[in-house]
mmCIF file of C-alpha atoms and ligand atoms in Angstrom:
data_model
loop_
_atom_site.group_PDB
_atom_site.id
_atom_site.type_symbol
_atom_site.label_atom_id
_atom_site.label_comp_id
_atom_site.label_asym_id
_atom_site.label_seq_id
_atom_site.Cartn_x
_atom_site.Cartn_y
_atom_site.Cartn_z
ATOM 1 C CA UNK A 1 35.975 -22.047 36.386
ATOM 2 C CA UNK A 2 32.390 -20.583 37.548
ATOM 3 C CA UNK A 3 30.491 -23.468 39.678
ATOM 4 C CA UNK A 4 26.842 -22.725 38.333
ATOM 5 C CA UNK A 5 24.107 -22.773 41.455
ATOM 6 C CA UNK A 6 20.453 -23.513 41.740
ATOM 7 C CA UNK A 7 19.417 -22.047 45.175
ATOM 8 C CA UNK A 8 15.899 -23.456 46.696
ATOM 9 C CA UNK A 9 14.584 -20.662 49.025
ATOM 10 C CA UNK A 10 16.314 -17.838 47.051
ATOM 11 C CA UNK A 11 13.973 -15.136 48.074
ATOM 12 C CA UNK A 12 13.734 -16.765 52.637
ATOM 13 C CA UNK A 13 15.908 -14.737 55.084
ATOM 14 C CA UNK A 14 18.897 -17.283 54.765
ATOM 15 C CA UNK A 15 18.949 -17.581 51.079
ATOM 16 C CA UNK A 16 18.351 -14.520 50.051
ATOM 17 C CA UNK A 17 21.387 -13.260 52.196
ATOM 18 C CA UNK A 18 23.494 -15.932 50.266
ATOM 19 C CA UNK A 19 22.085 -14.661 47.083
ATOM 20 C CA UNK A 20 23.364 -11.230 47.225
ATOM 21 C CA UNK A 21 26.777 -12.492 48.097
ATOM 22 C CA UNK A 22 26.890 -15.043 45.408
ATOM 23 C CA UNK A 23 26.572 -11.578 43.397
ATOM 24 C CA UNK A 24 29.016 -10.048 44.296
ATOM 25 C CA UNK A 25 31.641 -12.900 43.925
ATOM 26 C CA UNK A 26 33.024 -14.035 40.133
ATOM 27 C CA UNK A 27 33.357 -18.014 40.454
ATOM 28 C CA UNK A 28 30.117 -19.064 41.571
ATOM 29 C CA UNK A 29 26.657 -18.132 39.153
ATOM 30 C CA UNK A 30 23.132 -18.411 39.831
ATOM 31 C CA UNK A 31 21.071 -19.925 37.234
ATOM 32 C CA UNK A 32 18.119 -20.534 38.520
ATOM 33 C CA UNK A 33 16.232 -20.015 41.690
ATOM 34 C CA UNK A 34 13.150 -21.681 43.563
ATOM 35 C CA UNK A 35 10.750 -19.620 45.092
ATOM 36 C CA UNK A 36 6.593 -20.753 45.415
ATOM 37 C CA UNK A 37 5.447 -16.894 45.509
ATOM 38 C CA UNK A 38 8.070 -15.547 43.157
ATOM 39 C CA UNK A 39 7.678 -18.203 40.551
ATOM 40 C CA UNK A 40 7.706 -15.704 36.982
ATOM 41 C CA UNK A 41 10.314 -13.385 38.002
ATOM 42 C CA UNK A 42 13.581 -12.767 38.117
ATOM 43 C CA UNK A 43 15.910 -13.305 41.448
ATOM 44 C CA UNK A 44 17.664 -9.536 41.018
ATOM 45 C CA UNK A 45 14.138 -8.114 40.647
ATOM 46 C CA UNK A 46 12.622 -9.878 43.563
ATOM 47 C CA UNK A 47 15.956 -8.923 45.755
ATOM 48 C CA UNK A 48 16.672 -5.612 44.095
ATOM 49 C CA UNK A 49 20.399 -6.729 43.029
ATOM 50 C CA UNK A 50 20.270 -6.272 38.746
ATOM 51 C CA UNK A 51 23.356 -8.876 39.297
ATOM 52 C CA UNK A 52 20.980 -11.260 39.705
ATOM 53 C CA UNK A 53 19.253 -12.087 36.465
ATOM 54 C CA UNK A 54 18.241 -16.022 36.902
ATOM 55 C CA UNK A 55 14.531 -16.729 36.728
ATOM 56 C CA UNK A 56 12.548 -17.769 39.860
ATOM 57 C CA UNK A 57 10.674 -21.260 39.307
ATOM 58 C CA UNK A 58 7.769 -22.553 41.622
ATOM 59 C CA UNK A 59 9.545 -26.147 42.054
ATOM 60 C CA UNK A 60 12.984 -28.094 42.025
ATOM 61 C CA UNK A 61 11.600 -30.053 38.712
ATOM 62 C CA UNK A 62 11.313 -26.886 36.808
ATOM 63 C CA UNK A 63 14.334 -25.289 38.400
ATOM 64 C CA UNK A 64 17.061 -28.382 37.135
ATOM 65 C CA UNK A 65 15.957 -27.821 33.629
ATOM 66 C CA UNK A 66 18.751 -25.977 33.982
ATOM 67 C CA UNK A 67 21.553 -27.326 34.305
ATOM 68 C CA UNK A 68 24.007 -26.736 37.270
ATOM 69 C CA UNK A 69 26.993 -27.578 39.204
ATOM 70 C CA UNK A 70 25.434 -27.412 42.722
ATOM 71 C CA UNK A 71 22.008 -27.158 43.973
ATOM 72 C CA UNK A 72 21.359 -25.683 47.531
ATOM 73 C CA UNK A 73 18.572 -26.615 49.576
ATOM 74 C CA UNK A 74 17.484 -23.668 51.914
ATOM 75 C CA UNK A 75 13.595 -23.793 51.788
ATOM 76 C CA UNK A 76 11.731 -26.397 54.745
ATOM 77 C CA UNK A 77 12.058 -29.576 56.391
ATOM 78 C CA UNK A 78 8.904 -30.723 54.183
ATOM 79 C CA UNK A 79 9.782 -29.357 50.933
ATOM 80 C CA UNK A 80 13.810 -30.162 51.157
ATOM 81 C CA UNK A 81 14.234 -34.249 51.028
ATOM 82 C CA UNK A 82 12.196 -34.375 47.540
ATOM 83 C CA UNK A 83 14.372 -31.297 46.465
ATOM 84 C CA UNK A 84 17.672 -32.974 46.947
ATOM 85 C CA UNK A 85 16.744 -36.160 46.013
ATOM 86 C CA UNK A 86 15.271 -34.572 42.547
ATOM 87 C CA UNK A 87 19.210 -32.410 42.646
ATOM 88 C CA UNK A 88 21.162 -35.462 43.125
ATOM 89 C CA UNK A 89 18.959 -37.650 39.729
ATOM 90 C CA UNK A 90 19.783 -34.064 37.804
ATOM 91 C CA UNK A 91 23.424 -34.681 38.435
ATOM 92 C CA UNK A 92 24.164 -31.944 40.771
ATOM 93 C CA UNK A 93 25.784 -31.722 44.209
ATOM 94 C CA UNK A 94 24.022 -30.571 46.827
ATOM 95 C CA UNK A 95 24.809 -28.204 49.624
ATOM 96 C CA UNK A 96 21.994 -28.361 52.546
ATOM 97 C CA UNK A 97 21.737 -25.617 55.072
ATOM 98 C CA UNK A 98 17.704 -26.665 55.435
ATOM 99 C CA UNK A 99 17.488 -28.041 59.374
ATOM 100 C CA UNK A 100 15.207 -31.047 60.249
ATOM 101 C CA UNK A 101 16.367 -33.983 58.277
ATOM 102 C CA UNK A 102 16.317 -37.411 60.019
ATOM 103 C CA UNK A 103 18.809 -39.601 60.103
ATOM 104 C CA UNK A 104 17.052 -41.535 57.893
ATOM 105 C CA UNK A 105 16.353 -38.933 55.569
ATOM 106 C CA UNK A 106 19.823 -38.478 55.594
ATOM 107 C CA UNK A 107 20.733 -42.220 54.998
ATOM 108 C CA UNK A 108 18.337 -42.356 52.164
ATOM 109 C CA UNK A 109 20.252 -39.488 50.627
ATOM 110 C CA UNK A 110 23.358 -40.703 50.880
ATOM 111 C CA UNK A 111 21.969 -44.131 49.108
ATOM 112 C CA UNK A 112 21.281 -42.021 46.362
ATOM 113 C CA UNK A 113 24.323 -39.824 46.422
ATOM 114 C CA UNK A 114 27.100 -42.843 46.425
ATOM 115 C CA UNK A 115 24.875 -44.289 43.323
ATOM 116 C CA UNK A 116 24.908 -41.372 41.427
ATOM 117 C CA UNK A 117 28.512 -40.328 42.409
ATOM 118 C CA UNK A 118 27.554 -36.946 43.478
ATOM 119 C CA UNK A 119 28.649 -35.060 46.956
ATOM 120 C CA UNK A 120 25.903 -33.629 49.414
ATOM 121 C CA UNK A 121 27.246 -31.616 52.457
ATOM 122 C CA UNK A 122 24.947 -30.716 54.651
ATOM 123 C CA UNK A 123 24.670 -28.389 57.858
ATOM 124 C CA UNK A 124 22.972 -27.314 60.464
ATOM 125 C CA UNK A 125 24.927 -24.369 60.896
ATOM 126 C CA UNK A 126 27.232 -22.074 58.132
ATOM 127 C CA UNK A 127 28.468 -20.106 61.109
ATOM 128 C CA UNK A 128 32.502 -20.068 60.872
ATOM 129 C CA UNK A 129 32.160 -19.422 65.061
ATOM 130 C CA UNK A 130 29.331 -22.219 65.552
ATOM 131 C CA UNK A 131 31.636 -24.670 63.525
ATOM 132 C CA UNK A 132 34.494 -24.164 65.513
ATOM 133 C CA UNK A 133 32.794 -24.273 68.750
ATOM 134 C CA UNK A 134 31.416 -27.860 67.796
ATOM 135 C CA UNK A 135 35.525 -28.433 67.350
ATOM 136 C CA UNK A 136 36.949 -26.783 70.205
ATOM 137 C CA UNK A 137 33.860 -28.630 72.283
ATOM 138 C CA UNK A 138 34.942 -32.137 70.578
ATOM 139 C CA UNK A 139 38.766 -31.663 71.626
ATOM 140 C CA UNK A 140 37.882 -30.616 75.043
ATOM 141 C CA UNK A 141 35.132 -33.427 75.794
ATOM 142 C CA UNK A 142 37.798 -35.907 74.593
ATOM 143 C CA UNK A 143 40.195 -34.630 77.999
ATOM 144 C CA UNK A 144 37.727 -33.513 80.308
ATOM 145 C CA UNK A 145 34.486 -35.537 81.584
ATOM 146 C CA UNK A 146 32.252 -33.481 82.550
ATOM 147 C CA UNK A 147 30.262 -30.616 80.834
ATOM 148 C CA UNK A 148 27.216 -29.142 80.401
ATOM 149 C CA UNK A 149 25.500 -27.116 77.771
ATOM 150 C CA UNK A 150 23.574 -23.902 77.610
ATOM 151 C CA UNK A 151 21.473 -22.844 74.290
ATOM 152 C CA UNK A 152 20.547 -19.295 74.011
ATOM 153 C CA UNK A 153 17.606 -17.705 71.876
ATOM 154 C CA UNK A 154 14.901 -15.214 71.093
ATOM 155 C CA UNK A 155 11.440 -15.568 73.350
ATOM 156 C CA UNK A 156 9.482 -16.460 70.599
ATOM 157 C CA UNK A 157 11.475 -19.219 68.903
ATOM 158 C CA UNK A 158 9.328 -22.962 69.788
ATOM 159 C CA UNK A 159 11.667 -25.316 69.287
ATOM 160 C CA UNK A 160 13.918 -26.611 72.261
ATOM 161 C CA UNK A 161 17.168 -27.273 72.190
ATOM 162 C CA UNK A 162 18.454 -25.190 68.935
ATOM 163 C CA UNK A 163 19.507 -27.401 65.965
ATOM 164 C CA UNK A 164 23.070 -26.246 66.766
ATOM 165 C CA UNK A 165 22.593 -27.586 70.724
ATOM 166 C CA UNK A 166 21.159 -30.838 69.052
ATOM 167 C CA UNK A 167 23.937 -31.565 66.872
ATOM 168 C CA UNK A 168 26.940 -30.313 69.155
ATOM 169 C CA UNK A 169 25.579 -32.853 71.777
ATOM 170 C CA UNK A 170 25.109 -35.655 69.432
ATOM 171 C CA UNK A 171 28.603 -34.591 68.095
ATOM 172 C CA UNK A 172 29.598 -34.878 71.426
ATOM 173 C CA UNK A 173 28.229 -38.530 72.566
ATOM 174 C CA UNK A 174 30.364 -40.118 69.705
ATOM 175 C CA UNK A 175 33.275 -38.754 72.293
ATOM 176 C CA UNK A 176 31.518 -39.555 75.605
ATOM 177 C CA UNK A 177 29.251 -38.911 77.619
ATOM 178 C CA UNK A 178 29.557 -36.979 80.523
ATOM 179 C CA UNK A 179 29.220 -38.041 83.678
ATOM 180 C CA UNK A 180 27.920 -35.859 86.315
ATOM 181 C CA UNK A 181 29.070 -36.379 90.111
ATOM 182 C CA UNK A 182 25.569 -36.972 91.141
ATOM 183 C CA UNK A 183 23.906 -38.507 88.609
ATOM 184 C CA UNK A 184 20.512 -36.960 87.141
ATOM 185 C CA UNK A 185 18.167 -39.970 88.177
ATOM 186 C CA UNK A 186 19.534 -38.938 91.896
ATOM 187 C CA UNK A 187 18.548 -35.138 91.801
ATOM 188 C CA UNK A 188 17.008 -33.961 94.961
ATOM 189 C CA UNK A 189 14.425 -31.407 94.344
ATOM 190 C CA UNK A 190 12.674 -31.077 90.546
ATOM 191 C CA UNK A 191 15.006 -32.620 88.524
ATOM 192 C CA UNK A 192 14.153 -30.473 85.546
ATOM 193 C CA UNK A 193 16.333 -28.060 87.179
ATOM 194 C CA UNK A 194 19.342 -30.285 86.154
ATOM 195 C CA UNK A 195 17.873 -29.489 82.477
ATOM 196 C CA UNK A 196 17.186 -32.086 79.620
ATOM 197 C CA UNK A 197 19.212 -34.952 78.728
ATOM 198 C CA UNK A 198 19.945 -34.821 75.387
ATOM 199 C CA UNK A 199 22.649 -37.280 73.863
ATOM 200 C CA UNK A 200 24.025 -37.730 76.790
ATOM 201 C CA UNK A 201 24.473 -33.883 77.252
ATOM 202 C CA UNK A 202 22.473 -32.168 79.889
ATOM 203 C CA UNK A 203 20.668 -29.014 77.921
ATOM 204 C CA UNK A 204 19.834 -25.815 79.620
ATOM 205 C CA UNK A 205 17.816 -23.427 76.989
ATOM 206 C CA UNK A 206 16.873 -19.860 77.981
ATOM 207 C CA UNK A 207 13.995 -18.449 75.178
ATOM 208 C CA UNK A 208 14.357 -14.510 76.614
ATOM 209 C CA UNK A 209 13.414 -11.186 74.697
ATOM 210 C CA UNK A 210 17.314 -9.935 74.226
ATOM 211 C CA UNK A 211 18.848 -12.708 72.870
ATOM 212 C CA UNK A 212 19.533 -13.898 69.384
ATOM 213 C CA UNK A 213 20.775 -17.411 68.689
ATOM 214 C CA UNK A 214 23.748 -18.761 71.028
ATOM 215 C CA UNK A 215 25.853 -21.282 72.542
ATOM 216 C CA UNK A 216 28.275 -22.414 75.295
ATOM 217 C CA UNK A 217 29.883 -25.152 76.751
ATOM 218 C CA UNK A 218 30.997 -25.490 80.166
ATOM 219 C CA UNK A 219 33.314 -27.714 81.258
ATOM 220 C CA UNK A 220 34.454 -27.940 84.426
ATOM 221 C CA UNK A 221 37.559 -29.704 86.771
ATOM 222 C CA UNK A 222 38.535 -29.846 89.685
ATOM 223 C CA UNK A 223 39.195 -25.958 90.558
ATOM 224 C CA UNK A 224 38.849 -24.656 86.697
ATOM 225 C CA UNK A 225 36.597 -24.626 84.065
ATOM 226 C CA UNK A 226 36.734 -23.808 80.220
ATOM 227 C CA UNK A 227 33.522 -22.545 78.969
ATOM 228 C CA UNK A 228 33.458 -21.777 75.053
ATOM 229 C CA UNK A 229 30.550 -19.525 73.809
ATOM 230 C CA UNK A 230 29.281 -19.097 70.061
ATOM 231 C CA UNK A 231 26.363 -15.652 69.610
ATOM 232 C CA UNK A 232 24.701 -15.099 66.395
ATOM 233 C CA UNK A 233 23.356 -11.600 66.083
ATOM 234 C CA UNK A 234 19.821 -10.916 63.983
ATOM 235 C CA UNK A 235 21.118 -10.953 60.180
ATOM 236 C CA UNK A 236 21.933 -14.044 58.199
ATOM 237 C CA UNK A 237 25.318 -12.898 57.176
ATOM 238 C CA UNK A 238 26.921 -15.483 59.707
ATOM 239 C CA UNK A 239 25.475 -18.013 57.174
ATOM 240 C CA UNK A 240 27.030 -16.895 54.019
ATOM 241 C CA UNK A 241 30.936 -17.840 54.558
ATOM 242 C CA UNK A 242 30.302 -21.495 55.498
ATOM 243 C CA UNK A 243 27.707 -21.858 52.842
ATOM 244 C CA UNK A 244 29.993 -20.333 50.120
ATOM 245 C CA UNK A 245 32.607 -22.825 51.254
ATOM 246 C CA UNK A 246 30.966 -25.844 50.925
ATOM 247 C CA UNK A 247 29.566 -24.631 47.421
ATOM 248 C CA UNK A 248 33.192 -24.354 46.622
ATOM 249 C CA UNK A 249 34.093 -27.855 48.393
ATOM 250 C CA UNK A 250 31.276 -30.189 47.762
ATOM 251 C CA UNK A 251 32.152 -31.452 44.440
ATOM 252 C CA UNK A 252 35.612 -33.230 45.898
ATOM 253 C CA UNK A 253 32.717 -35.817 48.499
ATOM 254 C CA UNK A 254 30.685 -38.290 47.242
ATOM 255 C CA UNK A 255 28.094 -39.367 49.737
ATOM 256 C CA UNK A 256 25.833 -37.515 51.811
ATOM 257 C CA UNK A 257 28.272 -35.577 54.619
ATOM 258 C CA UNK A 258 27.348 -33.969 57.822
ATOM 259 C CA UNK A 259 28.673 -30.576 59.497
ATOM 260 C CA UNK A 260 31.226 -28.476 57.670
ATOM 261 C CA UNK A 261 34.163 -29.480 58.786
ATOM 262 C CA UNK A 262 33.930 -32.504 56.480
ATOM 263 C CA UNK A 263 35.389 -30.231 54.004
ATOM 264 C CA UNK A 264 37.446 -28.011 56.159
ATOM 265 C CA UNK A 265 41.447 -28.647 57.571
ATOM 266 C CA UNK A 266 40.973 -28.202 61.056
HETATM 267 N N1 NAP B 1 22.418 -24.048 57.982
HETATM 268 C C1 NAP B 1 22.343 -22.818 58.461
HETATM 269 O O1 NAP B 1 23.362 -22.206 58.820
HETATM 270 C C2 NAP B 1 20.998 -22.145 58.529
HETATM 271 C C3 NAP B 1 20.894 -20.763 58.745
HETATM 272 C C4 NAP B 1 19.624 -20.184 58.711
HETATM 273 C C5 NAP B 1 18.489 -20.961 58.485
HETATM 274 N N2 NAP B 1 18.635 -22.312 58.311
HETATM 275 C C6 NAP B 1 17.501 -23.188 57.971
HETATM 276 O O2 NAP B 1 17.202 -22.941 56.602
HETATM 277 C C7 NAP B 1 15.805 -23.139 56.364
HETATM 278 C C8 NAP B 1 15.211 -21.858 55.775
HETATM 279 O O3 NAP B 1 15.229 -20.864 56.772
HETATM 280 P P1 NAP B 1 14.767 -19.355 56.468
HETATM 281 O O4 NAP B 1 14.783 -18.659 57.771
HETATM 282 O O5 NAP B 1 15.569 -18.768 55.334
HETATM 283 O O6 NAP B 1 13.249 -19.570 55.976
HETATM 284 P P2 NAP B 1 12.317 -18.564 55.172
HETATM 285 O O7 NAP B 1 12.736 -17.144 55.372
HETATM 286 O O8 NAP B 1 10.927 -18.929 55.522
HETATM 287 O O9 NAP B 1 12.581 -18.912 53.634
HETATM 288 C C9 NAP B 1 12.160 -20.125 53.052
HETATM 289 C C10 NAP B 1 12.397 -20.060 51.555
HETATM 290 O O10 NAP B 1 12.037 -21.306 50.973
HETATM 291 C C11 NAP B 1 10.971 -21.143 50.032
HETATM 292 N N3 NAP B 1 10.087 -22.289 50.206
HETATM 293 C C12 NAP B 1 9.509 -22.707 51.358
HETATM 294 N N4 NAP B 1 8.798 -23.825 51.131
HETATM 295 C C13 NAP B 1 8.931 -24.120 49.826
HETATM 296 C C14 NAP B 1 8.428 -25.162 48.984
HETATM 297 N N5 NAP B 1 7.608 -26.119 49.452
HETATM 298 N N6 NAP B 1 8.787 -25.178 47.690
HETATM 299 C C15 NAP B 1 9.584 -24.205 47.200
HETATM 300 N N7 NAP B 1 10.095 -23.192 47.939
HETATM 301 C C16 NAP B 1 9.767 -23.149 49.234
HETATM 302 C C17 NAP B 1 10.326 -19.798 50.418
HETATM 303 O O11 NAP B 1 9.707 -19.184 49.321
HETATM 304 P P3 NAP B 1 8.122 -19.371 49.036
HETATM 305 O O12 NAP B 1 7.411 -19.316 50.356
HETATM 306 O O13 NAP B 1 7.792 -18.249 48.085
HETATM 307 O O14 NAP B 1 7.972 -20.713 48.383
HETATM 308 C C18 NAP B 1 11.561 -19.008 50.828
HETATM 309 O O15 NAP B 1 12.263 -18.563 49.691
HETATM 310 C C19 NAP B 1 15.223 -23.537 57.730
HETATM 311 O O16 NAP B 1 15.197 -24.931 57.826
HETATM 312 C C20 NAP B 1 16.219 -22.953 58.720
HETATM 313 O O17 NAP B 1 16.213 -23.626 59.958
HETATM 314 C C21 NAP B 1 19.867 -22.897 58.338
#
């Protein structure tokens, strides 16, 4: 059975990189794709990939004229609430790999999702190796107190922590929190040298010309320490397996679920 897909941000760096694998595989279809600049033409023209044929629409409304399986959300923080919503009214699942949803964005989509019966699985990051870190991390923090966390990335990205450091620490608290030997209120010297406190986790982030997008986790015990370390490099292929998977998976969830492993046997 071919799972039919309506892909918002079909022609952006992550979803066109899902596009062209969705083209090459036989059980999930594109038919239809949002894109505000490519609005009038057709994906495989736009990406060079004649597989493609679906036309590009300017918005979500005109997109789900169409009819489809699963929509997936990969265009803004702004643009992506309104686009689900208007997925989940059409009938569709929803796969969200957008970052930047609130809690309470999240909690009104979830309202909608249990009344409509529909799935929506969204997260942060499709990375197989990101994924499992956040697991590995989770079965660690539950044996060992102490840990901090260091969040690698590009010079010019803004934003501090990453979206993956965010949601591995909040991931994280619902285990415990850590609890340094001297605690963070006691620091001698700057105490922004002990880094920020986020979720309980204390957050080192390095923005350096040389690196990509990364993580690791240090724990550390009396005379050992485990330290577990996820690196993107510059393409968004590390996007595409996770994203395909929860394509595949998100019809069997109703509600609105967070982080991939909702759907995964780990
Ligand atoms: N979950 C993950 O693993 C993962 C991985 C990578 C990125 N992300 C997240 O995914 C999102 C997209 O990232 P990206 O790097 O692919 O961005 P991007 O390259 O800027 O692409 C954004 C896409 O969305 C479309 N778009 C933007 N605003 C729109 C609107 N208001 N209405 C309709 N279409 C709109 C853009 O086309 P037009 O400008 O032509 O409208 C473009 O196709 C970000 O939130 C990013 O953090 C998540």
């Amino acid at each position: 059975m071919v799972i039919n897909v309506c892909l918002a941000g079909a022609t952006g760096w992550a979803g066109s990189e899902l596009a062209r694998s969705i083209a090459k595989t036989s059980d999930i279809a594109l038919v239809a794709a949002i894109s505000r600049k490519q609005a009038g033409r057709s994906l495989g023209e736009v990406l060079g990939e004649p597989r493609l044929a679906c036309p590009i629409y300017a918005s979500a409304t005109e997109a789900l004229a169409h009819a489809c399986d699963v929509f997936v959300e990969y265009t803004k923080p702004a643009s992506a609430k309104g686009n689900i919503l208007a997925a989940l009214e059409s009938g569709a699942h929803v796969v969200v790999g957008t970052s930047g949803l609130t809690d309470g964005d999240y909690a009104d989509i979830d309202a909608v999702a249990r009344k409509r019966h529909r799935g929506v699985l969204a997260c942060g990051n499709f990375a197989l190796t990101a994924v499992l870190l956040q697991k590995f991390a989770e079965a660690a923090a539950k044996l060992i107190p102490q840990w901090e966390i260091i969040d690698y990335a590009h010079d010019d990205k803004i934003d501090a922590p990453s979206g993956t450091v965010r949601e591995l620490a909040a991931r994280l608290s619902k285990v415990r929190n850590p609890q340094p030997t001297v605690p963070i209120d006691r620091t001698v010297g700057p105490r922004e040298a002990r880094g920020a406190t986020v979720s309980g986790s204390q957050v080192h982030s390095l923005r350096l010309p040389g690196y990509v997008i990364g993580a690791e986790i240090i724990f550390g015990m009396p005379d050992q320490k485990l330290a577990i370390r996820h690196d993107a490099g510059s393409s968004a292929r590390p996007y595409v397996d996770g994203a395909m998977l929860a394509i595949r998976k998100v019809s069997t969830l109703v509600g609105a679920h967070r982080g991939l492993d909702s759907v995964l046997d780990l």
